[in-house]
């Protein structure tokens, strides 16, 4: 039986290895094609793939098992759970793969893309630009088709030239920028606040006007401190939660 092939990552020695591996594997699982195999490689094969010990790999798999993304069967192996709940909270310890995992796992419709003036509220992030490439997407639950969030990304034009819009139907912007475009992503800052749904958001998410929503702003920087992308996402307040864990080490 052919095994599912996860993406590769470069590990950051300042963060727990099991956590980075679990989030990378989580992002690969949630972003998989429907035709990809459900069986995972063995613990030993995965450990070799990620360059970690079997013990570390086992801890990473346990995290995904607790979340319900995989099931493990003695002698048969480890399998992706195709009907796993996709809206579980994600623990963020500073890994880009955690951001990718948080953004993955929904069906995505590209509502529009093209050049657009920099919104006034985002002007401070792009002081050298008057225009960015804007991408507007609507994500929905795979099973029910119920809208869960809509996102607008504002990307530097020189990066947008290398983006295939259809890649954004399958993958989150962060993954496309890092793994397809090859952007130098150094850090991402997240801000989440409670707001009330405006008319457009209420219509897209199919919720009553002025319903509670989560307003998320994610700013992606390169190693020189330049902003590459700003994501503004509105999540249904009844479908999402965010958990942030601070590493004391």
GROMACS .gro file of C-alpha atoms in nm:
model
  249
    1UNK     CA    1   0.000   0.000   0.000
    2UNK     CA    2   0.139   0.343  -0.096
    3UNK     CA    3   0.197   0.577   0.200
    4UNK     CA    4   0.108   0.944   0.231
    5UNK     CA    5   0.411   1.168   0.164
    6UNK     CA    6   0.436   1.463   0.408
    7UNK     CA    7   0.616   1.788   0.330
    8UNK     CA    8   0.969   1.853   0.455
    9UNK     CA    9   1.068   2.129   0.697
   10UNK     CA   10   1.380   2.293   0.837
   11UNK     CA   11   1.366   2.251   1.214
   12UNK     CA   12   1.421   2.541   1.453
   13UNK     CA   13   1.627   2.422   1.748
   14UNK     CA   14   1.475   2.695   1.970
   15UNK     CA   15   1.132   2.527   1.962
   16UNK     CA   16   1.031   2.178   2.077
   17UNK     CA   17   1.106   1.934   1.795
   18UNK     CA   18   0.795   1.722   1.854
   19UNK     CA   19   0.580   2.033   1.824
   20UNK     CA   20   0.734   2.145   1.496
   21UNK     CA   21   0.704   1.797   1.349
   22UNK     CA   22   0.342   1.761   1.462
   23UNK     CA   23   0.244   2.096   1.310
   24UNK     CA   24   0.423   2.025   0.982
   25UNK     CA   25   0.257   1.686   0.955
   26UNK     CA   26  -0.076   1.840   1.055
   27UNK     CA   27  -0.048   2.098   0.775
   28UNK     CA   28   0.040   1.824   0.525
   29UNK     CA   29  -0.259   1.616   0.633
   30UNK     CA   30  -0.509   1.902   0.619
   31UNK     CA   31  -0.375   2.023   0.286
   32UNK     CA   32  -0.368   1.682   0.120
   33UNK     CA   33  -0.543   1.599  -0.206
   34UNK     CA   34  -0.856   1.382  -0.174
   35UNK     CA   35  -0.674   1.119  -0.381
   36UNK     CA   36  -0.368   1.100  -0.155
   37UNK     CA   37  -0.319   0.774   0.041
   38UNK     CA   38  -0.449   0.764   0.399
   39UNK     CA   39  -0.175   0.542   0.536
   40UNK     CA   40   0.123   0.721   0.693
   41UNK     CA   41   0.481   0.592   0.672
   42UNK     CA   42   0.611   0.404   0.977
   43UNK     CA   43   0.740   0.586   1.284
   44UNK     CA   44   1.095   0.503   1.177
   45UNK     CA   45   1.039   0.632   0.823
   46UNK     CA   46   0.880   0.953   0.948
   47UNK     CA   47   1.159   1.006   1.200
   48UNK     CA   48   1.413   0.971   0.918
   49UNK     CA   49   1.212   1.207   0.697
   50UNK     CA   50   1.210   1.480   0.961
   51UNK     CA   51   1.557   1.405   1.102
   52UNK     CA   52   1.438   1.342   1.458
   53UNK     CA   53   1.443   1.048   1.697
   54UNK     CA   54   1.170   0.785   1.698
   55UNK     CA   55   1.075   0.901   2.049
   56UNK     CA   56   1.023   1.258   1.923
   57UNK     CA   57   0.822   1.128   1.628
   58UNK     CA   58   0.607   0.920   1.859
   59UNK     CA   59   0.530   1.228   2.070
   60UNK     CA   60   0.434   1.425   1.757
   61UNK     CA   61   0.203   1.147   1.640
   62UNK     CA   62   0.044   1.127   1.983
   63UNK     CA   63  -0.046   1.496   1.954
   64UNK     CA   64  -0.222   1.435   1.622
   65UNK     CA   65  -0.392   1.124   1.757
   66UNK     CA   66  -0.528   1.320   2.054
   67UNK     CA   67  -0.667   1.576   1.810
   68UNK     CA   68  -0.838   1.302   1.609
   69UNK     CA   69  -0.649   1.359   1.284
   70UNK     CA   70  -0.494   1.010   1.280
   71UNK     CA   71  -0.569   0.664   1.416
   72UNK     CA   72  -0.304   0.407   1.508
   73UNK     CA   73  -0.354   0.033   1.481
   74UNK     CA   74  -0.111  -0.226   1.612
   75UNK     CA   75   0.049  -0.420   1.327
   76UNK     CA   76  -0.160  -0.236   1.064
   77UNK     CA   77  -0.002   0.107   1.091
   78UNK     CA   78  -0.108   0.470   1.128
   79UNK     CA   79  -0.385   0.618   0.913
   80UNK     CA   80  -0.520   0.966   0.843
   81UNK     CA   81  -0.875   0.999   0.970
   82UNK     CA   82  -1.065   1.129   0.661
   83UNK     CA   83  -1.361   1.254   0.866
   84UNK     CA   84  -1.156   1.427   1.135
   85UNK     CA   85  -1.288   1.755   1.276
   86UNK     CA   86  -1.105   2.039   1.101
   87UNK     CA   87  -1.188   2.327   1.333
   88UNK     CA   88  -0.991   2.222   1.642
   89UNK     CA   89  -0.781   2.489   1.815
   90UNK     CA   90  -0.418   2.515   1.712
   91UNK     CA   91  -0.145   2.575   1.970
   92UNK     CA   92   0.094   2.842   1.841
   93UNK     CA   93   0.453   2.833   1.964
   94UNK     CA   94   0.606   3.044   1.689
   95UNK     CA   95   0.627   2.788   1.409
   96UNK     CA   96   0.535   2.891   1.055
   97UNK     CA   97   0.401   2.539   1.008
   98UNK     CA   98   0.154   2.603   1.290
   99UNK     CA   99   0.021   2.900   1.093
  100UNK     CA  100  -0.005   2.684   0.781
  101UNK     CA  101  -0.187   2.414   0.979
  102UNK     CA  102  -0.431   2.668   1.121
  103UNK     CA  103  -0.512   2.789   0.770
  104UNK     CA  104  -0.552   2.443   0.617
  105UNK     CA  105  -0.832   2.191   0.598
  106UNK     CA  106  -1.123   2.373   0.435
  107UNK     CA  107  -1.261   2.387   0.084
  108UNK     CA  108  -1.163   2.721  -0.066
  109UNK     CA  109  -1.327   2.939  -0.330
  110UNK     CA  110  -1.124   3.217  -0.488
  111UNK     CA  111  -1.367   3.510  -0.505
  112UNK     CA  112  -1.131   3.747  -0.680
  113UNK     CA  113  -0.773   3.866  -0.724
  114UNK     CA  114  -0.584   4.150  -0.885
  115UNK     CA  115  -0.412   4.485  -0.818
  116UNK     CA  116  -0.575   4.699  -0.550
  117UNK     CA  117  -0.493   5.019  -0.361
  118UNK     CA  118  -0.339   4.964  -0.018
  119UNK     CA  119  -0.625   5.000   0.236
  120UNK     CA  120  -0.573   5.298   0.466
  121UNK     CA  121  -0.571   5.074   0.774
  122UNK     CA  122  -0.282   4.873   0.627
  123UNK     CA  123  -0.080   5.163   0.487
  124UNK     CA  124   0.172   5.151   0.773
  125UNK     CA  125   0.272   4.799   0.667
  126UNK     CA  126   0.347   4.904   0.308
  127UNK     CA  127   0.503   5.253   0.333
  128UNK     CA  128   0.673   5.216  -0.007
  129UNK     CA  129   0.364   5.100  -0.196
  130UNK     CA  130   0.038   5.252  -0.313
  131UNK     CA  131  -0.087   4.925  -0.458
  132UNK     CA  132  -0.065   4.556  -0.366
  133UNK     CA  133  -0.194   4.234  -0.517
  134UNK     CA  134  -0.517   4.145  -0.337
  135UNK     CA  135  -0.666   3.797  -0.306
  136UNK     CA  136  -1.014   3.732  -0.164
  137UNK     CA  137  -1.115   3.378  -0.066
  138UNK     CA  138  -1.408   3.212   0.106
  139UNK     CA  139  -1.352   2.890   0.302
  140UNK     CA  140  -1.624   2.639   0.384
  141UNK     CA  141  -1.668   2.316   0.576
  142UNK     CA  142  -1.589   2.020   0.351
  143UNK     CA  143  -1.891   1.816   0.462
  144UNK     CA  144  -2.168   2.072   0.495
  145UNK     CA  145  -2.054   2.347   0.260
  146UNK     CA  146  -2.120   2.595   0.542
  147UNK     CA  147  -1.898   2.905   0.516
  148UNK     CA  148  -1.650   2.932   0.802
  149UNK     CA  149  -1.429   3.231   0.719
  150UNK     CA  150  -1.334   3.472   0.444
  151UNK     CA  151  -0.986   3.608   0.391
  152UNK     CA  152  -0.827   3.900   0.211
  153UNK     CA  153  -0.453   3.892   0.153
  154UNK     CA  154  -0.249   4.192   0.043
  155UNK     CA  155   0.079   4.075  -0.109
  156UNK     CA  156   0.378   4.266  -0.243
  157UNK     CA  157   0.347   4.284  -0.626
  158UNK     CA  158   0.689   4.131  -0.694
  159UNK     CA  159   0.584   3.819  -0.504
  160UNK     CA  160   0.238   3.808  -0.660
  161UNK     CA  161   0.397   3.779  -1.005
  162UNK     CA  162   0.508   3.427  -0.906
  163UNK     CA  163   0.175   3.316  -0.753
  164UNK     CA  164  -0.059   3.089  -0.945
  165UNK     CA  165  -0.405   3.183  -0.811
  166UNK     CA  166  -0.518   2.822  -0.840
  167UNK     CA  167  -0.256   2.723  -0.581
  168UNK     CA  168  -0.454   2.932  -0.333
  169UNK     CA  169  -0.757   2.707  -0.383
  170UNK     CA  170  -0.558   2.412  -0.247
  171UNK     CA  171  -0.310   2.573  -0.007
  172UNK     CA  172  -0.296   2.864   0.241
  173UNK     CA  173  -0.114   3.181   0.133
  174UNK     CA  174   0.166   3.119   0.384
  175UNK     CA  175   0.246   2.782   0.228
  176UNK     CA  176   0.232   2.922  -0.126
  177UNK     CA  177   0.467   3.208  -0.037
  178UNK     CA  178   0.714   2.984   0.144
  179UNK     CA  179   0.709   2.661  -0.055
  180UNK     CA  180   0.607   2.770  -0.406
  181UNK     CA  181   0.728   3.129  -0.438
  182UNK     CA  182   1.030   3.072  -0.214
  183UNK     CA  183   0.975   3.387  -0.008
  184UNK     CA  184   1.208   3.457   0.284
  185UNK     CA  185   0.958   3.426   0.571
  186UNK     CA  186   1.118   3.515   0.904
  187UNK     CA  187   0.820   3.573   1.135
  188UNK     CA  188   0.444   3.620   1.142
  189UNK     CA  189   0.258   3.831   1.395
  190UNK     CA  190  -0.103   3.743   1.475
  191UNK     CA  191  -0.369   3.971   1.619
  192UNK     CA  192  -0.716   3.838   1.701
  193UNK     CA  193  -0.999   4.055   1.828
  194UNK     CA  194  -1.377   4.029   1.867
  195UNK     CA  195  -1.593   4.229   1.628
  196UNK     CA  196  -1.950   4.237   1.498
  197UNK     CA  197  -2.028   4.116   1.148
  198UNK     CA  198  -2.073   4.394   0.894
  199UNK     CA  199  -2.318   4.345   0.604
  200UNK     CA  200  -2.063   4.188   0.367
  201UNK     CA  201  -1.925   3.951   0.630
  202UNK     CA  202  -2.274   3.852   0.743
  203UNK     CA  203  -2.370   3.773   0.384
  204UNK     CA  204  -2.057   3.569   0.306
  205UNK     CA  205  -2.058   3.373   0.632
  206UNK     CA  206  -2.440   3.337   0.638
  207UNK     CA  207  -2.478   3.475   0.987
  208UNK     CA  208  -2.710   3.748   1.120
  209UNK     CA  209  -2.592   4.106   1.089
  210UNK     CA  210  -2.389   4.216   1.394
  211UNK     CA  211  -2.318   3.855   1.497
  212UNK     CA  212  -1.990   3.805   1.689
  213UNK     CA  213  -1.694   3.720   1.464
  214UNK     CA  214  -1.319   3.681   1.516
  215UNK     CA  215  -1.120   3.943   1.327
  216UNK     CA  216  -0.769   3.811   1.255
  217UNK     CA  217  -0.476   4.009   1.116
  218UNK     CA  218  -0.161   3.817   1.023
  219UNK     CA  219   0.147   4.010   0.912
  220UNK     CA  220   0.429   3.817   0.740
  221UNK     CA  221   0.783   3.960   0.752
  222UNK     CA  222   1.108   3.866   0.583
  223UNK     CA  223   1.444   3.851   0.762
  224UNK     CA  224   1.506   4.220   0.686
  225UNK     CA  225   1.181   4.322   0.857
  226UNK     CA  226   0.993   4.402   0.535
  227UNK     CA  227   0.626   4.310   0.521
  228UNK     CA  228   0.553   4.052   0.251
  229UNK     CA  229   0.185   3.985   0.311
  230UNK     CA  230  -0.097   4.103   0.535
  231UNK     CA  231  -0.391   3.867   0.582
  232UNK     CA  232  -0.721   3.995   0.717
  233UNK     CA  233  -0.955   3.706   0.799
  234UNK     CA  234  -1.305   3.704   0.946
  235UNK     CA  235  -1.392   3.381   1.126
  236UNK     CA  236  -1.735   3.276   1.244
  237UNK     CA  237  -1.724   3.318   1.620
  238UNK     CA  238  -1.917   2.995   1.676
  239UNK     CA  239  -1.672   2.783   1.479
  240UNK     CA  240  -1.321   2.887   1.580
  241UNK     CA  241  -1.100   2.940   1.880
  242UNK     CA  242  -0.730   3.018   1.912
  243UNK     CA  243  -0.498   2.880   2.176
  244UNK     CA  244  -0.154   3.035   2.223
  245UNK     CA  245   0.105   2.853   2.435
  246UNK     CA  246   0.413   3.045   2.549
  247UNK     CA  247   0.729   2.835   2.567
  248UNK     CA  248   0.915   2.914   2.891
  249UNK     CA  249   1.239   2.796   2.734
   0.00000   0.00000   0.00000
